[in-house]
């Protein structure tokens, strides 16, 4: 279901922005599954994987290497408010698509709502 939804979103973005280089953000990327699905569509020039947990960020890097996706895939390690509001990191990039598997439950508490608010507040997304 994720792969089909990402493919549809990528195709829609390409139709609406036929000449623009597209960029995707995998927010709370974990091992990088959704970001790699974005990359596999072939529509994205840049896919950024944002992960706060160092072992998971390293797993995403390894999965990017294993898939030969280093040319367009990058891992940003840290918490979304710190990264997305840091102009030295984000000043020259905006995103066309945000994908995420974050959950926000009492037991898990990954903080999806604050993370999405931070991404929107940082104006990290192109119109």
PDB file of C-alpha atoms in Angstrom:
ATOM      1  CA  UNK A   1       0.000   0.000   0.000  1.00  0.00           C
ATOM      2  CA  UNK A   2       2.836   2.419   0.837  1.00  0.00           C
ATOM      3  CA  UNK A   3       4.608   1.775  -2.467  1.00  0.00           C
ATOM      4  CA  UNK A   4       1.436   2.346  -4.494  1.00  0.00           C
ATOM      5  CA  UNK A   5       0.574   5.537  -2.590  1.00  0.00           C
ATOM      6  CA  UNK A   6       4.097   6.906  -3.020  1.00  0.00           C
ATOM      7  CA  UNK A   7       4.069   6.042  -6.732  1.00  0.00           C
ATOM      8  CA  UNK A   8       0.730   7.857  -7.204  1.00  0.00           C
ATOM      9  CA  UNK A   9       1.941  10.904  -5.272  1.00  0.00           C
ATOM     10  CA  UNK A  10       5.179  11.018  -7.273  1.00  0.00           C
ATOM     11  CA  UNK A  11       3.313  10.778 -10.586  1.00  0.00           C
ATOM     12  CA  UNK A  12       0.928  13.552  -9.520  1.00  0.00           C
ATOM     13  CA  UNK A  13       3.843  15.772  -8.501  1.00  0.00           C
ATOM     14  CA  UNK A  14       5.589  15.137 -11.815  1.00  0.00           C
ATOM     15  CA  UNK A  15       2.414  16.096 -13.722  1.00  0.00           C
ATOM     16  CA  UNK A  16       2.000  19.299 -11.701  1.00  0.00           C
ATOM     17  CA  UNK A  17       5.711  20.220 -11.801  1.00  0.00           C
ATOM     18  CA  UNK A  18       6.951  18.766 -15.100  1.00  0.00           C
ATOM     19  CA  UNK A  19      10.293  20.580 -15.225  1.00  0.00           C
ATOM     20  CA  UNK A  20      11.081  20.976 -11.522  1.00  0.00           C
ATOM     21  CA  UNK A  21      13.556  18.739  -9.692  1.00  0.00           C
ATOM     22  CA  UNK A  22      11.480  16.929  -7.075  1.00  0.00           C
ATOM     23  CA  UNK A  23      12.613  16.304  -3.501  1.00  0.00           C
ATOM     24  CA  UNK A  24      11.151  14.060  -0.799  1.00  0.00           C
ATOM     25  CA  UNK A  25      11.563  13.974   2.980  1.00  0.00           C
ATOM     26  CA  UNK A  26      11.212  10.722   4.934  1.00  0.00           C
ATOM     27  CA  UNK A  27      10.399  12.107   8.394  1.00  0.00           C
ATOM     28  CA  UNK A  28      11.404   9.676  11.146  1.00  0.00           C
ATOM     29  CA  UNK A  29      12.878   7.406   8.514  1.00  0.00           C
ATOM     30  CA  UNK A  30      13.920   4.494  10.694  1.00  0.00           C
ATOM     31  CA  UNK A  31      15.744   2.062   8.423  1.00  0.00           C
ATOM     32  CA  UNK A  32      14.650   4.031   5.359  1.00  0.00           C
ATOM     33  CA  UNK A  33      11.899   1.960   3.754  1.00  0.00           C
ATOM     34  CA  UNK A  34       9.651   4.844   2.682  1.00  0.00           C
ATOM     35  CA  UNK A  35      12.509   7.023   1.489  1.00  0.00           C
ATOM     36  CA  UNK A  36      13.811   4.165  -0.631  1.00  0.00           C
ATOM     37  CA  UNK A  37      10.327   3.678  -2.074  1.00  0.00           C
ATOM     38  CA  UNK A  38      10.422   7.365  -3.077  1.00  0.00           C
ATOM     39  CA  UNK A  39      13.831   6.854  -4.694  1.00  0.00           C
ATOM     40  CA  UNK A  40      12.631   3.755  -6.550  1.00  0.00           C
ATOM     41  CA  UNK A  41       9.922   5.750  -8.338  1.00  0.00           C
ATOM     42  CA  UNK A  42      12.676   7.506 -10.285  1.00  0.00           C
ATOM     43  CA  UNK A  43      10.912  10.867  -9.934  1.00  0.00           C
ATOM     44  CA  UNK A  44      12.947  12.374  -7.092  1.00  0.00           C
ATOM     45  CA  UNK A  45      16.272  14.099  -7.600  1.00  0.00           C
ATOM     46  CA  UNK A  46      16.851  14.185  -3.828  1.00  0.00           C
ATOM     47  CA  UNK A  47      15.464  12.095  -0.966  1.00  0.00           C
ATOM     48  CA  UNK A  48      16.363  13.120   2.591  1.00  0.00           C
ATOM     49  CA  UNK A  49      15.980  10.617   5.424  1.00  0.00           C
ATOM     50  CA  UNK A  50      15.540  12.386   8.794  1.00  0.00           C
ATOM     51  CA  UNK A  51      16.086  10.117  11.805  1.00  0.00           C
ATOM     52  CA  UNK A  52      16.772  10.970  15.465  1.00  0.00           C
ATOM     53  CA  UNK A  53      17.948   7.534  16.623  1.00  0.00           C
ATOM     54  CA  UNK A  54      21.630   7.004  15.692  1.00  0.00           C
ATOM     55  CA  UNK A  55      21.428   3.205  15.163  1.00  0.00           C
ATOM     56  CA  UNK A  56      18.394   3.627  12.900  1.00  0.00           C
ATOM     57  CA  UNK A  57      20.069   6.463  10.987  1.00  0.00           C
ATOM     58  CA  UNK A  58      23.031   4.144  10.403  1.00  0.00           C
ATOM     59  CA  UNK A  59      20.660   1.392   9.240  1.00  0.00           C
ATOM     60  CA  UNK A  60      19.163   3.862   6.739  1.00  0.00           C
ATOM     61  CA  UNK A  61      22.659   4.738   5.483  1.00  0.00           C
ATOM     62  CA  UNK A  62      23.469   1.054   5.046  1.00  0.00           C
ATOM     63  CA  UNK A  63      20.206   0.394   3.191  1.00  0.00           C
ATOM     64  CA  UNK A  64      20.915   3.353   0.911  1.00  0.00           C
ATOM     65  CA  UNK A  65      24.370   1.899   0.187  1.00  0.00           C
ATOM     66  CA  UNK A  66      22.992  -1.601  -0.414  1.00  0.00           C
ATOM     67  CA  UNK A  67      20.516  -0.210  -2.930  1.00  0.00           C
ATOM     68  CA  UNK A  68      23.098   1.946  -4.704  1.00  0.00           C
ATOM     69  CA  UNK A  69      21.093   5.085  -3.950  1.00  0.00           C
ATOM     70  CA  UNK A  70      23.887   7.281  -2.537  1.00  0.00           C
ATOM     71  CA  UNK A  71      23.739   9.739  -5.445  1.00  0.00           C
ATOM     72  CA  UNK A  72      20.337  11.127  -4.481  1.00  0.00           C
ATOM     73  CA  UNK A  73      19.689   9.856  -0.935  1.00  0.00           C
ATOM     74  CA  UNK A  74      21.033  11.571   2.205  1.00  0.00           C
ATOM     75  CA  UNK A  75      20.521  10.870   5.911  1.00  0.00           C
ATOM     76  CA  UNK A  76      20.128  13.793   8.300  1.00  0.00           C
ATOM     77  CA  UNK A  77      20.608  12.564  11.856  1.00  0.00           C
ATOM     78  CA  UNK A  78      18.869  14.489  14.620  1.00  0.00           C
ATOM     79  CA  UNK A  79      15.519  15.665  15.924  1.00  0.00           C
ATOM     80  CA  UNK A  80      13.233  17.314  13.392  1.00  0.00           C
ATOM     81  CA  UNK A  81      12.932  20.688  15.200  1.00  0.00           C
ATOM     82  CA  UNK A  82      16.706  20.985  15.428  1.00  0.00           C
ATOM     83  CA  UNK A  83      17.354  19.991  11.821  1.00  0.00           C
ATOM     84  CA  UNK A  84      14.411  21.582  10.007  1.00  0.00           C
ATOM     85  CA  UNK A  85      14.892  24.962  11.696  1.00  0.00           C
ATOM     86  CA  UNK A  86      18.660  25.030  11.091  1.00  0.00           C
ATOM     87  CA  UNK A  87      19.214  27.293   8.087  1.00  0.00           C
ATOM     88  CA  UNK A  88      22.768  26.048   7.685  1.00  0.00           C
ATOM     89  CA  UNK A  89      21.275  22.657   6.794  1.00  0.00           C
ATOM     90  CA  UNK A  90      17.975  23.500   5.106  1.00  0.00           C
ATOM     91  CA  UNK A  91      18.368  26.987   3.595  1.00  0.00           C
ATOM     92  CA  UNK A  92      18.804  25.758   0.014  1.00  0.00           C
ATOM     93  CA  UNK A  93      16.319  22.892  -0.003  1.00  0.00           C
ATOM     94  CA  UNK A  94      12.573  22.506   0.110  1.00  0.00           C
ATOM     95  CA  UNK A  95      10.532  19.342  -0.229  1.00  0.00           C
ATOM     96  CA  UNK A  96       7.664  18.407  -2.499  1.00  0.00           C
ATOM     97  CA  UNK A  97       6.617  15.287  -0.600  1.00  0.00           C
ATOM     98  CA  UNK A  98       6.818  14.198   3.029  1.00  0.00           C
ATOM     99  CA  UNK A  99       6.438  10.512   3.883  1.00  0.00           C
ATOM    100  CA  UNK A 100       6.374   9.118   7.398  1.00  0.00           C
ATOM    101  CA  UNK A 101       5.586   5.980   9.364  1.00  0.00           C
ATOM    102  CA  UNK A 102       5.743   7.747  12.717  1.00  0.00           C
ATOM    103  CA  UNK A 103       3.097   6.664  15.189  1.00  0.00           C
ATOM    104  CA  UNK A 104       1.744   8.748  18.032  1.00  0.00           C
ATOM    105  CA  UNK A 105       0.452   6.440  20.721  1.00  0.00           C
ATOM    106  CA  UNK A 106       0.864   6.538  24.479  1.00  0.00           C
ATOM    107  CA  UNK A 107       3.120   3.477  24.490  1.00  0.00           C
ATOM    108  CA  UNK A 108       5.185   4.474  21.483  1.00  0.00           C
ATOM    109  CA  UNK A 109       5.071   8.255  21.660  1.00  0.00           C
ATOM    110  CA  UNK A 110       7.154   8.952  18.563  1.00  0.00           C
ATOM    111  CA  UNK A 111       5.761  12.472  18.407  1.00  0.00           C
ATOM    112  CA  UNK A 112       4.322  12.539  14.903  1.00  0.00           C
ATOM    113  CA  UNK A 113       2.199  15.649  15.451  1.00  0.00           C
ATOM    114  CA  UNK A 114       5.027  17.832  16.794  1.00  0.00           C
ATOM    115  CA  UNK A 115       7.335  16.545  14.045  1.00  0.00           C
ATOM    116  CA  UNK A 116       4.844  17.415  11.305  1.00  0.00           C
ATOM    117  CA  UNK A 117       4.190  20.830  12.893  1.00  0.00           C
ATOM    118  CA  UNK A 118       7.942  21.485  12.948  1.00  0.00           C
ATOM    119  CA  UNK A 119       8.283  20.537   9.297  1.00  0.00           C
ATOM    120  CA  UNK A 120       5.424  22.836   8.301  1.00  0.00           C
ATOM    121  CA  UNK A 121       6.629  25.705  10.516  1.00  0.00           C
ATOM    122  CA  UNK A 122      10.104  25.512   9.023  1.00  0.00           C
ATOM    123  CA  UNK A 123       8.532  26.194   5.600  1.00  0.00           C
ATOM    124  CA  UNK A 124      10.472  23.234   4.285  1.00  0.00           C
ATOM    125  CA  UNK A 125       7.899  22.419   1.616  1.00  0.00           C
ATOM    126  CA  UNK A 126       7.502  23.939  -1.801  1.00  0.00           C
ATOM    127  CA  UNK A 127       4.024  25.030  -2.957  1.00  0.00           C
TER     128      UNK A 127
END
